[in-house]
Amino acid sequence: MSAAESVQKDGMDGVDLAKRWLESTTWIELPFDVYSNAPVCTLRRLDAKVKRYDLFGSIHTDPPTPLYVEMKDYDTAGGKQAAEYWEFLANAYSITAQDLKDGEDARREFMWITRHPFSSTDWATLTSAERVKRALEDHHPEALNGESMNADLLATVSDRLWLLVL
């Protein structure tokens, strides 16, 4: 098995674990994964770049709440998980801002699932509006595509973020 195939297999195994765990223990259904349904799992940012999420489905609310899941199958500390999380935050804001720019809030929620904790000294603030703001200002300003940040939207996106260690 090549290195690329091994990485994809690990990714698929992690996505399968997340799907099975969420569907069996929560009010979440995730019928779509990026490996079989890439178009449904793909969203567009303000700068027209696309982001593919590992899983897409909904939280069983009335009406159902759309949920996009990013699964990281890290099993040790270190690596690039903290850097990838900054991008996750910037993507969530940019995608939500693009929805509003297109005329309607899709009410999307975004979940980050990891097998190993990261940024533990900042854990309590990892989904805060201030953290989303820092992601855009300090790490991924390109996700704004020249648009200014909106404090109300920062708060809305923060309220729609989930962080889970599985």
C-alpha positions as CSV (number, residue, x, y, z in Angstrom):
1,M,0.0,0.0,0.0
2,S,1.4,3.4,-1.0
3,A,1.8,6.2,1.6
4,A,-1.1,8.1,0.0
5,E,-3.4,5.0,0.1
6,S,-2.4,4.5,3.7
7,V,-3.3,8.1,4.6
8,Q,-6.6,7.8,2.8
9,K,-7.4,4.5,4.5
10,D,-6.7,6.1,7.9
11,G,-8.9,9.0,7.0
12,M,-11.7,6.7,5.9
13,D,-11.4,4.7,9.1
14,G,-11.5,7.9,11.2
15,V,-14.6,9.1,9.3
16,D,-16.3,5.8,9.8
17,L,-15.6,5.8,13.5
18,A,-17.0,9.4,13.9
19,K,-20.1,8.6,11.9
20,R,-20.8,5.4,13.9
21,W,-20.2,7.0,17.2
22,L,-22.3,10.2,16.5
23,E,-25.2,8.3,15.0
24,S,-25.3,5.8,17.9
25,T,-25.0,8.2,20.8
26,T,-26.5,11.5,19.7
27,W,-29.4,13.0,17.7
28,I,-27.2,13.3,14.6
29,E,-27.5,11.5,11.3
30,L,-24.6,11.7,8.8
31,P,-25.6,10.0,5.5
32,F,-23.0,11.7,3.4
33,D,-19.2,11.4,3.4
34,V,-16.6,13.1,1.3
35,Y,-15.4,9.7,-0.2
36,S,-18.8,8.8,-1.7
37,N,-20.6,12.2,-1.9
38,A,-18.0,14.9,-2.4
39,P,-20.3,17.5,-4.0
40,V,-22.7,17.4,-1.0
41,C,-19.8,17.7,1.4
42,T,-18.3,20.7,-0.4
43,L,-18.9,24.4,0.6
44,R,-17.7,27.7,-0.9
45,R,-15.9,30.4,1.0
46,L,-16.0,34.2,0.4
47,D,-12.8,33.9,-1.7
48,A,-14.5,31.2,-4.0
49,K,-12.2,28.5,-2.6
50,V,-14.0,25.3,-1.7
51,K,-13.8,23.3,1.4
52,R,-14.7,19.6,1.6
53,Y,-15.9,18.3,4.9
54,D,-15.5,14.7,5.9
55,L,-19.2,14.2,6.8
56,F,-22.4,16.0,6.2
57,G,-25.8,15.4,7.7
58,S,-28.1,16.9,10.3
59,I,-28.9,17.3,13.9
60,H,-32.5,16.1,14.7
61,T,-34.1,19.4,15.6
62,D,-37.2,21.0,14.2
63,P,-36.4,21.9,11.5
64,P,-33.2,19.8,11.1
65,T,-29.9,21.6,11.6
66,P,-27.3,21.1,8.9
67,L,-24.0,19.7,10.3
68,Y,-20.6,19.6,8.6
69,V,-18.0,17.4,10.3
70,E,-14.2,17.6,10.1
71,M,-12.5,14.4,11.5
72,K,-8.9,14.4,12.5
73,D,-7.6,11.0,13.3
74,Y,-4.4,12.2,15.1
75,D,-3.3,9.8,17.9
76,T,-0.5,11.8,19.3
77,A,0.3,15.3,20.4
78,G,2.1,17.6,18.0
79,G,1.7,17.6,14.3
80,K,-0.3,20.2,12.5
81,Q,-3.7,19.8,14.1
82,A,-3.6,23.2,15.9
83,A,-2.7,24.9,12.6
84,E,-5.5,23.0,10.8
85,Y,-8.0,24.1,13.4
86,W,-7.2,27.8,12.7
87,E,-8.2,27.1,9.1
88,F,-11.4,25.2,10.3
89,L,-12.5,28.4,12.2
90,A,-11.7,30.7,9.3
91,N,-13.6,28.4,6.9
92,A,-16.7,28.3,9.2
93,Y,-16.9,32.1,9.3
94,S,-16.2,32.5,5.6
95,I,-18.7,29.9,4.5
96,T,-21.4,31.4,6.8
97,A,-20.6,34.9,5.5
98,Q,-20.9,33.6,1.9
99,D,-24.3,32.1,2.7
100,L,-25.5,35.5,4.0
101,K,-24.0,37.3,1.0
102,D,-25.9,34.9,-1.3
103,G,-29.1,35.9,0.5
104,E,-29.9,33.4,3.2
105,D,-28.4,31.9,6.3
106,A,-28.2,28.1,5.8
107,R,-27.9,27.7,9.6
108,R,-24.9,25.4,9.1
109,E,-23.1,24.1,12.2
110,F,-19.5,22.9,12.1
111,M,-18.0,20.1,14.2
112,W,-14.3,19.3,14.7
113,I,-13.6,15.8,15.9
114,T,-10.2,14.6,17.0
115,R,-8.8,11.5,18.5
116,H,-6.2,13.5,20.5
117,P,-6.6,16.8,22.3
118,F,-4.6,19.8,21.1
119,S,-3.9,23.4,22.3
120,S,-4.9,22.3,25.8
121,T,-3.9,25.5,27.5
122,D,-6.5,27.3,25.3
123,W,-9.1,24.5,25.4
124,A,-11.8,26.6,27.1
125,T,-11.7,29.3,24.3
126,L,-11.2,27.2,21.2
127,T,-14.8,27.8,20.0
128,S,-15.0,31.5,21.1
129,A,-15.8,34.4,18.9
130,E,-12.4,35.9,19.8
131,R,-10.7,32.7,18.5
132,V,-12.6,32.9,15.2
133,K,-11.6,36.5,14.9
134,R,-7.9,35.6,15.5
135,A,-8.2,32.8,12.9
136,L,-9.2,35.4,10.4
137,E,-6.9,38.2,11.4
138,D,-3.7,36.3,12.2
139,H,-3.9,33.0,10.3
140,H,-6.3,33.1,7.3
141,P,-7.2,36.7,6.3
142,E,-7.6,35.4,2.7
143,A,-10.8,33.7,3.8
144,L,-12.4,37.2,4.1
145,N,-11.6,38.1,0.5
146,G,-11.3,41.7,1.5
147,E,-14.6,41.8,3.4
148,S,-14.7,43.3,6.9
149,M,-15.5,41.1,9.9
150,N,-18.9,41.4,11.6
151,A,-19.0,41.1,15.4
152,D,-22.5,39.6,15.3
153,L,-21.5,37.0,12.7
154,L,-18.4,36.1,14.8
155,A,-20.8,35.4,17.7
156,T,-23.2,33.4,15.5
157,V,-20.4,31.3,14.1
158,S,-18.9,30.7,17.5
159,D,-22.4,29.4,18.7
160,R,-22.4,27.0,15.8
161,L,-19.0,25.4,16.5
162,W,-18.6,22.0,18.1
163,L,-15.4,20.4,19.4
164,L,-15.2,16.8,20.3
165,V,-12.4,14.5,21.4
166,L,-13.4,10.9,20.5
